[in-house]
Coordinates of C-alpha atoms in Angstrom, one line a residue:
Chain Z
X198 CA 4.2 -186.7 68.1
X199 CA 2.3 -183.9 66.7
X200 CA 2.6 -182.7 63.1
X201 CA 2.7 -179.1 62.2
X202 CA 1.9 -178.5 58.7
X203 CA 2.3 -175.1 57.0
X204 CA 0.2 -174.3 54.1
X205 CA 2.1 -173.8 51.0
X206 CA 1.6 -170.1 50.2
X207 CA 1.0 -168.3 53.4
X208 CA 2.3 -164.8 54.7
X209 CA 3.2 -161.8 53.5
X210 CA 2.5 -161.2 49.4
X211 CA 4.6 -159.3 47.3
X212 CA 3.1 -156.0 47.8
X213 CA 3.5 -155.9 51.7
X214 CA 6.8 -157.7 51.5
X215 CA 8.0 -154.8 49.3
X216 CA 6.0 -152.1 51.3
X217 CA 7.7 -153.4 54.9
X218 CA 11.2 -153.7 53.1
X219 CA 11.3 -150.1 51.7
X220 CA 9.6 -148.8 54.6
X221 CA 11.8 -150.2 57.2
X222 CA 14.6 -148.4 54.3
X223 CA 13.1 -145.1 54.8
X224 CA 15.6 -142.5 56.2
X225 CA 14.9 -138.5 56.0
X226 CA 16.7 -136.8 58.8
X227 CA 14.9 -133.5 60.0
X228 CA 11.5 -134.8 58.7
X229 CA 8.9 -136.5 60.4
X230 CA 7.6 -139.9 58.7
X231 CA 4.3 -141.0 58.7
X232 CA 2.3 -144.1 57.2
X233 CA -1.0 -142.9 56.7
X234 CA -3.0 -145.2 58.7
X235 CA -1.3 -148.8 60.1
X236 CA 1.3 -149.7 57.2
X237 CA -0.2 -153.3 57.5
X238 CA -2.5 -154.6 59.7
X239 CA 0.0 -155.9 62.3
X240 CA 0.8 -154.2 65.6
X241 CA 4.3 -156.2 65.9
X242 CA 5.2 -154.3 62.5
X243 CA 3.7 -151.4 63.9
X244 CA 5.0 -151.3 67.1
X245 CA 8.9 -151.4 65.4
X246 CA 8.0 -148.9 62.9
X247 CA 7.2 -146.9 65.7
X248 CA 10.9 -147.2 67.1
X249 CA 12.2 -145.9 63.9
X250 CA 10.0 -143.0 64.7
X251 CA 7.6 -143.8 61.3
X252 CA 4.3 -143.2 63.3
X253 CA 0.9 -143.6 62.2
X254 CA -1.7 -140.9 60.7
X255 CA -5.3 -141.3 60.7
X256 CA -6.6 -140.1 57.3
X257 CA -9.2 -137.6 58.9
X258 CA -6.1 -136.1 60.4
X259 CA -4.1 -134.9 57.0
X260 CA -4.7 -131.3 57.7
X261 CA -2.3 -131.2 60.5
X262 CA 0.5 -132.5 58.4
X263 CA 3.3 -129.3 58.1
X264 CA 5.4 -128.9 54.9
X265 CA 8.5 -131.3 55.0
X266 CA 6.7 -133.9 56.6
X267 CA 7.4 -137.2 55.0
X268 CA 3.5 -139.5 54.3
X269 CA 3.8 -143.3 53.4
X270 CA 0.7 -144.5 51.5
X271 CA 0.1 -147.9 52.6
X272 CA -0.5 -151.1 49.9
X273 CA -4.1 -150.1 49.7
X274 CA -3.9 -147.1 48.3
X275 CA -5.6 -143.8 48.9
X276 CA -8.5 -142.0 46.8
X277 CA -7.4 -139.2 44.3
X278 CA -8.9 -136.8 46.8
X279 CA -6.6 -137.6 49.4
X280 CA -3.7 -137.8 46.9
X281 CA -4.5 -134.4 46.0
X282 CA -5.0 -133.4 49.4
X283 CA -1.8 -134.4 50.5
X284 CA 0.0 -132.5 47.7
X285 CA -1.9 -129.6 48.7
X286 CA 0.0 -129.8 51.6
X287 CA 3.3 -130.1 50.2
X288 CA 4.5 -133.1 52.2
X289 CA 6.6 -135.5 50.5
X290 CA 5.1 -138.8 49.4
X291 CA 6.4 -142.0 49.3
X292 CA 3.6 -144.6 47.3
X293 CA 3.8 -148.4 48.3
X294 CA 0.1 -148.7 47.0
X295 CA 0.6 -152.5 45.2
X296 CA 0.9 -152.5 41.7
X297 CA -2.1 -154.9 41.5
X298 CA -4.1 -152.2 43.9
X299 CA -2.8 -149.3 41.4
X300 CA -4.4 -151.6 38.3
X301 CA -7.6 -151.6 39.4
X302 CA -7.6 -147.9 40.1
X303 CA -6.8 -147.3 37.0
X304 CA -9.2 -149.5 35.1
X305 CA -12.1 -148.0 37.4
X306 CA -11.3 -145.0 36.2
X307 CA -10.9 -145.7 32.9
X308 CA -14.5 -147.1 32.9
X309 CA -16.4 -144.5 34.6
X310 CA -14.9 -142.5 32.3
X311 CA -16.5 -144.4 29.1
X312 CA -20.0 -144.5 31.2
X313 CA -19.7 -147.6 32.7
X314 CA -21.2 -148.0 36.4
X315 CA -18.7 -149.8 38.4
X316 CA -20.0 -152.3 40.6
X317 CA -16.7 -153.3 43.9
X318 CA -16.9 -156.4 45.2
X319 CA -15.6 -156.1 48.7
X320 CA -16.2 -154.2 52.0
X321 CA -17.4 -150.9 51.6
X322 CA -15.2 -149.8 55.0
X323 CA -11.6 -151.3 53.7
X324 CA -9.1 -148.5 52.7
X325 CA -8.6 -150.4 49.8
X326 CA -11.9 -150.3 48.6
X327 CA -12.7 -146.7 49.6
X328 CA -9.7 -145.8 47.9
X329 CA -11.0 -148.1 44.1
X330 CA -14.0 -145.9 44.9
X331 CA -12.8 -142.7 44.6
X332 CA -11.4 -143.3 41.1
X333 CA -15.2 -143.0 40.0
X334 CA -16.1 -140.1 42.1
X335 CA -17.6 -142.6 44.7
X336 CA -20.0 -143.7 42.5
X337 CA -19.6 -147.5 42.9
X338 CA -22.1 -149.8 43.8
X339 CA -20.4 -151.7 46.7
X340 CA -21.2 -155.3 47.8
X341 CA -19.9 -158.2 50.4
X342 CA -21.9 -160.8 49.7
X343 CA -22.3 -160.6 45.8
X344 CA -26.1 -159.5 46.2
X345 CA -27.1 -156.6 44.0
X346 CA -29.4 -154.2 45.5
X347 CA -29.2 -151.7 42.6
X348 CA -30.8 -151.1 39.7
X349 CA -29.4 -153.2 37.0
X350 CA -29.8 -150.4 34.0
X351 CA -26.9 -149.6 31.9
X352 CA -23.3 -150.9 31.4
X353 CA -21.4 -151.8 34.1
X354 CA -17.8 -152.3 35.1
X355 CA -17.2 -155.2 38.1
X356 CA -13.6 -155.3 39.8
X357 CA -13.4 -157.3 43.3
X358 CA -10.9 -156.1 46.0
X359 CA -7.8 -157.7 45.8
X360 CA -8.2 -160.2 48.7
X361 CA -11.7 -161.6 48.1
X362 CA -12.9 -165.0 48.2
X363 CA -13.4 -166.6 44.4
X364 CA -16.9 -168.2 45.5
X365 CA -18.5 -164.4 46.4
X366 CA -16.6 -163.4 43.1
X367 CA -18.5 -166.1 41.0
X368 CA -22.0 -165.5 42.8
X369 CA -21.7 -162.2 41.9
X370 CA -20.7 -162.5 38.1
X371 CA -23.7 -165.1 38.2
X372 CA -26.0 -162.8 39.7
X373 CA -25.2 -160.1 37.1
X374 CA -25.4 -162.3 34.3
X375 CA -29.0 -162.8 35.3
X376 CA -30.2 -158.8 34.6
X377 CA -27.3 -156.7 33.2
X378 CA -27.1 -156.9 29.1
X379 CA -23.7 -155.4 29.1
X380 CA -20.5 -156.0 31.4
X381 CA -16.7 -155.8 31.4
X382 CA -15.5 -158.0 34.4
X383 CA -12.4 -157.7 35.6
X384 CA -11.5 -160.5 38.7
X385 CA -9.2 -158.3 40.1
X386 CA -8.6 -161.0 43.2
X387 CA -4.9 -161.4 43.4
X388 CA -2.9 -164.3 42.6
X389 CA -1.0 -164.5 46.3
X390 CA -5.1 -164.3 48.1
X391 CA -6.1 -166.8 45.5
X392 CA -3.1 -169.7 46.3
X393 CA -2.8 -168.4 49.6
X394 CA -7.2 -169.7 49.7
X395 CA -6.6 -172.3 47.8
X396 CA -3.8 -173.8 50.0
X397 CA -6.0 -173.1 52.9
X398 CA -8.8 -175.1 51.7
X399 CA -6.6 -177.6 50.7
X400 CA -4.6 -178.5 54.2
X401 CA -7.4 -177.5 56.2
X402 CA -9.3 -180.5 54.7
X403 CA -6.4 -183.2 56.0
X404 CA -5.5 -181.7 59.6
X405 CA -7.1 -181.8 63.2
X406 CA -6.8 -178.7 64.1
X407 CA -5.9 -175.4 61.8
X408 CA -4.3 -172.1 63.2
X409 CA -4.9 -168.9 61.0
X410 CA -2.2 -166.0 62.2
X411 CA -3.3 -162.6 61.1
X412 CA -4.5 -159.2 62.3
X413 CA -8.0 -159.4 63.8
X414 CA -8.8 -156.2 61.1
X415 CA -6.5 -157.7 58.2
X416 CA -9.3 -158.9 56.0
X417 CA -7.7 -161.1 54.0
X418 CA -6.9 -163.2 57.5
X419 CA -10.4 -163.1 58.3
X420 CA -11.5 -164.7 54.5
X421 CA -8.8 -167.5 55.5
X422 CA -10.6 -167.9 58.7
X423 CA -13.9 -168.8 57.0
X424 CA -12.4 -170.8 54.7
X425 CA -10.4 -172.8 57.4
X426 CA -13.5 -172.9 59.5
X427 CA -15.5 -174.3 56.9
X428 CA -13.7 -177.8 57.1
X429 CA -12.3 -177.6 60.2
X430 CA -14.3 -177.2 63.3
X431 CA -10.9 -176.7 65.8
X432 CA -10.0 -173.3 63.7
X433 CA -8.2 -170.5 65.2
X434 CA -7.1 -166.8 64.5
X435 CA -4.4 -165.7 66.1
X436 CA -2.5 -162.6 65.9
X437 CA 1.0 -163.9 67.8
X438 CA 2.2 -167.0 69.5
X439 CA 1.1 -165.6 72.4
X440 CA -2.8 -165.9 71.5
X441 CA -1.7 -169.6 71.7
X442 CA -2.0 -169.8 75.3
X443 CA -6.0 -169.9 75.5
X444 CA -6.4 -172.4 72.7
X445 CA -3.9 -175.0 74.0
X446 CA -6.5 -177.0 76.1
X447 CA -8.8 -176.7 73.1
X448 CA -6.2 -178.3 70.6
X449 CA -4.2 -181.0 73.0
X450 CA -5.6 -183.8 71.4
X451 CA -5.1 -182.4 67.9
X452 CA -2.4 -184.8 66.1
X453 CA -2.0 -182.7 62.5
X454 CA -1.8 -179.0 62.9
X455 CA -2.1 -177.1 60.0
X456 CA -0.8 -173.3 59.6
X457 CA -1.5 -170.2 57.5
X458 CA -1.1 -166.8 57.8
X459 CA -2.3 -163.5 56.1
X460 CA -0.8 -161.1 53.6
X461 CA 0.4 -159.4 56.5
X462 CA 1.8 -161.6 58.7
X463 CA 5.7 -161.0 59.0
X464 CA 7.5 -164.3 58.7
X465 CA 9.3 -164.2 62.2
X466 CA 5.5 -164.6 63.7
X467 CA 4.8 -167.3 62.2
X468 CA 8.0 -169.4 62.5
X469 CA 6.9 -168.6 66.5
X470 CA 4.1 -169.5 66.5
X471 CA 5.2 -172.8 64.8
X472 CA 7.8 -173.3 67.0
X473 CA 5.0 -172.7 69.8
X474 CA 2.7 -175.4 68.4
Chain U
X778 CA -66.2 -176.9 27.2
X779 CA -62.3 -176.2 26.4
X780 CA -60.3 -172.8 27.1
X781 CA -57.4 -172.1 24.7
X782 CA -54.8 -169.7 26.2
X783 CA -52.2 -167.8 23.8
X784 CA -48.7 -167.3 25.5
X785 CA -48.9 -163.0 25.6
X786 CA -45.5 -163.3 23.3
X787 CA -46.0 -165.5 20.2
X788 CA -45.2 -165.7 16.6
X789 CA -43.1 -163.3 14.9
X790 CA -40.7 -160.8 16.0
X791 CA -39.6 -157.5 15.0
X792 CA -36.7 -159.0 12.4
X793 CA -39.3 -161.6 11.1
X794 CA -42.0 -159.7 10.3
X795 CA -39.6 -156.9 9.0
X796 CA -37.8 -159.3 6.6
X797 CA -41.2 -161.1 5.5
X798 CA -43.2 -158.1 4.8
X799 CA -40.2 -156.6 2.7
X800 CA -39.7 -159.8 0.8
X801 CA -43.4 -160.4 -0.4
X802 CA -42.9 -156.4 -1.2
X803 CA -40.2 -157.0 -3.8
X804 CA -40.7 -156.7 -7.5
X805 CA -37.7 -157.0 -9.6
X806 CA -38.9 -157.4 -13.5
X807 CA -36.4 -159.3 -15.7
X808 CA -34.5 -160.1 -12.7
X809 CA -34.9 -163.6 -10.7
X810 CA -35.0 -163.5 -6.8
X811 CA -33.4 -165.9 -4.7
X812 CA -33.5 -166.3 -0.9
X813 CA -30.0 -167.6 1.1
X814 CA -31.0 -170.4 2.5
X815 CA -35.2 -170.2 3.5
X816 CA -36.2 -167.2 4.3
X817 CA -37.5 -168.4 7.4
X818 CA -38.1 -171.8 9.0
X819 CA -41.5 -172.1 7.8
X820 CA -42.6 -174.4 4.4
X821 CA -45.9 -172.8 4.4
X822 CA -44.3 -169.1 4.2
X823 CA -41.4 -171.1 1.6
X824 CA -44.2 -172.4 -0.8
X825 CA -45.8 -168.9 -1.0
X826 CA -43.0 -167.2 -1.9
X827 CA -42.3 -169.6 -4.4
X828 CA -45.5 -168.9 -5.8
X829 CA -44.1 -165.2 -6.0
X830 CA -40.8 -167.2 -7.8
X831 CA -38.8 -166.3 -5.4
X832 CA -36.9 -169.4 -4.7
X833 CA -34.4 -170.7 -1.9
X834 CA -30.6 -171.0 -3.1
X835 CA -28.1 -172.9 -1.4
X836 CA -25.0 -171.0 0.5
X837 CA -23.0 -173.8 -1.2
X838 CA -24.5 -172.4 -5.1
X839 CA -23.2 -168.8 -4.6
X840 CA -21.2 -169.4 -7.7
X841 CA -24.1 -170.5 -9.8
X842 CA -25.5 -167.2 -9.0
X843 CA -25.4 -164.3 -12.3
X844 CA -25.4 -160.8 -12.5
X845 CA -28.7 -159.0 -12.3
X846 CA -29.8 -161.4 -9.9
X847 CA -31.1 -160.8 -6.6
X848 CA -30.3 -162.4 -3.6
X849 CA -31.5 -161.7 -0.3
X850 CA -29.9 -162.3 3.0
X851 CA -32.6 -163.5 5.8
X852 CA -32.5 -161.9 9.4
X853 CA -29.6 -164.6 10.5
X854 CA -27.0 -162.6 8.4
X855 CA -24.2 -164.0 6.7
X856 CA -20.4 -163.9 7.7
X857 CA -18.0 -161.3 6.0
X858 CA -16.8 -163.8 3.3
X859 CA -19.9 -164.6 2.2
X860 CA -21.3 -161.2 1.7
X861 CA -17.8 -160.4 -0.4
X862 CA -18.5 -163.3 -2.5
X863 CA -22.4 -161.9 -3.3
X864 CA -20.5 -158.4 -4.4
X865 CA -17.8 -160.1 -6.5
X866 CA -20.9 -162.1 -8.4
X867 CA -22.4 -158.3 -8.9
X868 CA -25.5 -159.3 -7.9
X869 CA -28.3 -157.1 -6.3
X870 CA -28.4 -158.1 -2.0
X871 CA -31.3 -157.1 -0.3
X872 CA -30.2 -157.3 3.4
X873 CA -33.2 -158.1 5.5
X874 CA -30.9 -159.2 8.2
X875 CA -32.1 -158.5 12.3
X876 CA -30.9 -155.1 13.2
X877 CA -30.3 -157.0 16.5
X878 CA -27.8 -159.8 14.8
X879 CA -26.2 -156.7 13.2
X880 CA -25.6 -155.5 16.3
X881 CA -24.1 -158.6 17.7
X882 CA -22.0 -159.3 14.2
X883 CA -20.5 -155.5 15.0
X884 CA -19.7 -156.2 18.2
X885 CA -17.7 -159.5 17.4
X886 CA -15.5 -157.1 14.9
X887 CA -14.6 -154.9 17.4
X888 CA -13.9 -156.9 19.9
X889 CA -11.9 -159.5 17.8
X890 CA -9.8 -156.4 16.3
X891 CA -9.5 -155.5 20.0
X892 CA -7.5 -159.0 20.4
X893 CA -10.6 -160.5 22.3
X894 CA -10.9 -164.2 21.9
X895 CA -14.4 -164.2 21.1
X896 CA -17.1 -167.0 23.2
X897 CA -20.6 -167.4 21.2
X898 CA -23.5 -169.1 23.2
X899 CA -25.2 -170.8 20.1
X900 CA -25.4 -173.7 17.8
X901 CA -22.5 -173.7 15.7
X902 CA -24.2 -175.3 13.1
X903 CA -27.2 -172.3 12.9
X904 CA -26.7 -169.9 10.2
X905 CA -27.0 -167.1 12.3
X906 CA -24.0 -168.8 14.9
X907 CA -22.0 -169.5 11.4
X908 CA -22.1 -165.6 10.2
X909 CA -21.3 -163.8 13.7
X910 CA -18.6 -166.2 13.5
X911 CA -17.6 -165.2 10.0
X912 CA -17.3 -161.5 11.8
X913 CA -14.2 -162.9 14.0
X914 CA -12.8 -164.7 10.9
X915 CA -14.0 -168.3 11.8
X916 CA -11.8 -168.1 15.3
X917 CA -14.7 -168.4 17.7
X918 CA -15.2 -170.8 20.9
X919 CA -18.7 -172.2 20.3
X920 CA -20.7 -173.8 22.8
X921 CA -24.2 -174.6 23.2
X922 CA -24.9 -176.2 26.6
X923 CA -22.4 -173.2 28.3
X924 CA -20.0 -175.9 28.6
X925 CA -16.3 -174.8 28.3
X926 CA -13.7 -177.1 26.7
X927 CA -11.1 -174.5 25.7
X928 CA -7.9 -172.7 27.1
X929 CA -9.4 -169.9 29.3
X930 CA -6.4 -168.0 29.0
X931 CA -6.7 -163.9 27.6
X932 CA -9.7 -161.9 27.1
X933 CA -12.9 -162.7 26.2
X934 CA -15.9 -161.2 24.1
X935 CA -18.8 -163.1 24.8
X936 CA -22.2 -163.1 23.1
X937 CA -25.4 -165.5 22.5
X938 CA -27.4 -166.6 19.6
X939 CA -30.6 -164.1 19.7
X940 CA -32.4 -167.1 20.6
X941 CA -30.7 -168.4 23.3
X942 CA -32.1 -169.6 26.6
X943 CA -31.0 -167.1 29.8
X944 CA -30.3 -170.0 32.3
X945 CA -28.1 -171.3 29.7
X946 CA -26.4 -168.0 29.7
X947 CA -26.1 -167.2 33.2
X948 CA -24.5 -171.2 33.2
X949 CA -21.8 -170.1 30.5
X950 CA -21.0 -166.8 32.6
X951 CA -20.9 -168.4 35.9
X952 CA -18.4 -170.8 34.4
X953 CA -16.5 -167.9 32.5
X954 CA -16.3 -166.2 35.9
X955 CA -14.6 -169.4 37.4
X956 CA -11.6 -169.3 35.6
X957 CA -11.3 -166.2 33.7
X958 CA -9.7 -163.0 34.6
X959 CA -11.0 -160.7 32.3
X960 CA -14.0 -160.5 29.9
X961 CA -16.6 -158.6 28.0
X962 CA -20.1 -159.9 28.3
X963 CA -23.1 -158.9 26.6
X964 CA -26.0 -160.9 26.5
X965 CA -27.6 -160.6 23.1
X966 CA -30.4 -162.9 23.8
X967 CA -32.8 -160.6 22.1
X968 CA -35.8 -159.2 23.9
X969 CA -38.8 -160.7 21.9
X970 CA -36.8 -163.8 22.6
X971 CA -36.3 -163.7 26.4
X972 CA -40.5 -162.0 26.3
X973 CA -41.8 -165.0 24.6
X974 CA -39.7 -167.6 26.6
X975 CA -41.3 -166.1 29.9
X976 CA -44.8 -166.1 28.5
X977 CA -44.0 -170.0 27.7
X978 CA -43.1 -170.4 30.9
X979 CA -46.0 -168.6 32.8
X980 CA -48.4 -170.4 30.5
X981 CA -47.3 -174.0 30.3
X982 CA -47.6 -173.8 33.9
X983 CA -51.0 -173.5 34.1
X984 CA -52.4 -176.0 31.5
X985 CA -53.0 -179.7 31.0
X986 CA -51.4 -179.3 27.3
X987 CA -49.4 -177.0 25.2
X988 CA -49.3 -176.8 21.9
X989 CA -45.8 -175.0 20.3
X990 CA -46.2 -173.9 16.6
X991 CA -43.3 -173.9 14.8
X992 CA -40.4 -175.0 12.1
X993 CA -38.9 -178.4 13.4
X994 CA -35.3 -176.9 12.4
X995 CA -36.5 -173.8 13.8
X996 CA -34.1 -173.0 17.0
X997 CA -36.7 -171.0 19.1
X998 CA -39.6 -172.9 18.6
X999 CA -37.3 -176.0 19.2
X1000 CA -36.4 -174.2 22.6
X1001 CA -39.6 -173.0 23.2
X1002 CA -40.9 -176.8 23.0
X1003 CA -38.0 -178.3 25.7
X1004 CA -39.7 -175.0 28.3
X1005 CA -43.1 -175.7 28.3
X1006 CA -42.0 -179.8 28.3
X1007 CA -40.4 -179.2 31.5
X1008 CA -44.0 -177.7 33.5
X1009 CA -46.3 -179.5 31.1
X1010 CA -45.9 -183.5 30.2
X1011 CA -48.2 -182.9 27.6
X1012 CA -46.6 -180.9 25.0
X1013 CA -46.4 -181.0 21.3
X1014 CA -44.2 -179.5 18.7
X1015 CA -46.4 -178.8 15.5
X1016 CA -45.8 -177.1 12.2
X1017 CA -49.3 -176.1 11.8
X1018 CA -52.7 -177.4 12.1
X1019 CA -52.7 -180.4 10.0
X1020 CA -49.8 -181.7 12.5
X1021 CA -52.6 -181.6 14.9
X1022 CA -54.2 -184.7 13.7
X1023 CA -52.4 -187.5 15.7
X1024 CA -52.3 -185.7 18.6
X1025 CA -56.1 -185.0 19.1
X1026 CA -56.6 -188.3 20.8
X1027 CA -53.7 -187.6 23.3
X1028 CA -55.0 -184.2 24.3
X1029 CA -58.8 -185.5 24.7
X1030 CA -59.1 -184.6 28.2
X1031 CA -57.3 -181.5 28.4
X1032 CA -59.6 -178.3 29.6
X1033 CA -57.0 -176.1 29.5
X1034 CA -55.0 -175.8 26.6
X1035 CA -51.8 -173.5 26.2
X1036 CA -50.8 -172.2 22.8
X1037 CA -47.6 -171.3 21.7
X1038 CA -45.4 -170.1 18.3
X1039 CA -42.1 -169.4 17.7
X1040 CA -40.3 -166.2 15.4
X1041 CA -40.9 -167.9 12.2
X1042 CA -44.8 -168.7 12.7
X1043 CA -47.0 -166.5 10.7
X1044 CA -50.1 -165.2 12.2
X1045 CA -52.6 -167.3 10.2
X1046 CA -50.9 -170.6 10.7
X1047 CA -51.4 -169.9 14.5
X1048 CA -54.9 -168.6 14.4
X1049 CA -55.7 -172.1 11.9
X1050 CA -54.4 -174.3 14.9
X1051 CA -56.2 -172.5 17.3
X1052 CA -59.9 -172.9 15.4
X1053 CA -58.9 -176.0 15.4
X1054 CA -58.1 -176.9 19.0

């Protein structure tokens, strides 16, 4: 008999959760929705979003938007450029950018304001972080790994994106410590990535094999990946039970089978793919 | 034939040689001087001034203190409470406290009024430790090995004794960053501090002994001695050149020796030891 164990905290957090909900509540007859870029990274969501006629528009392509139209800013936010560009336009917006996302916005700006350099911890092409960025003019000094290849001079400001790992978090800190004289750190890494880790690491520690359902772009599904990997050779990412197929052989021996799933991994998917296993 | 090296960054620093030269300088006729606590660790520099009767008075003896008298406060600084208590006595104070602990004692104010819990890296039991704490009304988490064993819950200040070690700072942050969510860090390890540690460390490297001249209850010679202990098994921790005495035997075969001081060692005291090397 096999074992299917599901990590503790897994799926979507509360931003995305509310972002899909009041989405999928969205109704403005005569005007033509759009989420600007995929609302999550999930083409099942996307595909039904789709149905509702809520279609997606790639940020370069804001300047066809017409008066009327109807723009949905995703849980990662958007830059104040493109926030001002878009009320240029006079479209109407609708804001799910989480409230976490919308903190550390605001403290970025806040900081650059006073003269502090701020120093992102993250990936330099996620929305999310392009968006941080732009509350400091796109200043920032952006890093993955926690290296610093800057010049350490003044005061800075350090914010993470919301769904990095705690051990690049603390390599960084440690790293700074080592040159700045002044720093305000702020670990902006949300409480639903950190448990969400955190269970991760736990059950993939105990199980045989471990199956990781996400986007292959959600980021946050890629950190659990690594994570999973890291003590458990027979790791998967999936995005639906049908990615299952391949890894069956690969897993038939496997006894426990663990499960987690990314911020933006709609529930119905993952009870699938469970019921798949 | 034996080569004596000086570490590039010995002996006094800015604050120390400040606060010395200015003491020696003061003539108050009618009036009797008093230091608060020595003026620095050094019985040599002590019995001199003593000569100039300008003697050490206890913290604990405030009270014995009368008007006209002059007291002044040595680079470590005092706390808030004690400097109230030198006013209500109507004495004179002559502050010769480091501009740099100023700075730090400033910081802890601001930050504490802020509702920062404040962190000090630092001996709790050194004067200068006891006054920045004095700034945050006696509320600070002390800890000296960058060890935490208190609530991590808020936001933190946190500073360092001037003469703090930097891998024990970059130990406390990288611990800090572990757990806490948001903090303020500024590394006031002070400059002549961190210069003369390196040159310690460069030094002690190279030779087959090193000599470190300083106070025994002095903190940056003490930390100066546990550096150059760590490359070189022959190091000694001397007050000046009589202490040289038993240690001549030990050092017989050394070629190269390495030579050392901390803040509080006057110029001649080093140059005796070297002659005498």
């Amino acid at each position: 008999m096999r074992e299917i164990i599901r990590a503790k905290n897994s799926g979507f957090c509360f931003g995305v959760d509310r972002a899909v909900n009041e989405a999928f509540n969205i109704v403005r007859p005569g005007s033509k929705i759009y989420t600007l870029g995929p609302l999550i990274h999930n083409k099942d969501v996307a595909k039904e979003l789709s149905l509702k006629d809520i279609d997606e528009l790639n940020i370069k392509d804001i300047d066809t938007l017409k008066e009327n139209d109807t723009v949905i800013i995703r849980t990662h936010g958007v830059s104040m450029e493109v926030y001002d560009e878009l009320k240029a336009k006079k479209v109407e917006i609708i804001d799910l950018t989480c409230p976490y996302v919308i903190n550390i916005q605001k403290k970025v700006k806040e900081y650059h304001e006073k003269g502090y350099k701020i120093i992102i911890l993250g990936d330099a092409t996620h929305p999310e972080v392009i968006g941080i960025n732009g509350y400091c003019r796109n200043t920032a000094y952006i890093t993955q790994a926690g290296d610093l290849n800057f010049p350490m001079k003044g005061r800075f400001c350090v914010v993470a994106q919301t769904t990095e790992k705690l051990e690049n978090w603390v390599r960084l800190i440690t790293n700074i410590s080592k040159t700045a004289k002044e720093f305000m750190a702020f670990n902006t890494i949300c409480k639903a990535t950190e448990d969400r880790q955190k269970s991760a690491e736990e059950i993939s520690k105990e199980v045989d094999a471990m199956i990781v359902i996400g986007g292959k772009t959600s980021s946050n599904t890629t950190k659990l990946y690594e994570i999973c990997l890291n003590n458990c050779a027979l790791t998967f990412h999936i995005e639906n039970a049908e990615d299952l197929g391949p890894i069956r052989e690969k897993i038939k021996n496997a006894v426990k089978v663990g499960v987690t799933a990314g911020a933006s991994t709609p529930e119905w998917i993952i009870k699938e793919a469970m019921e798949n296993l």
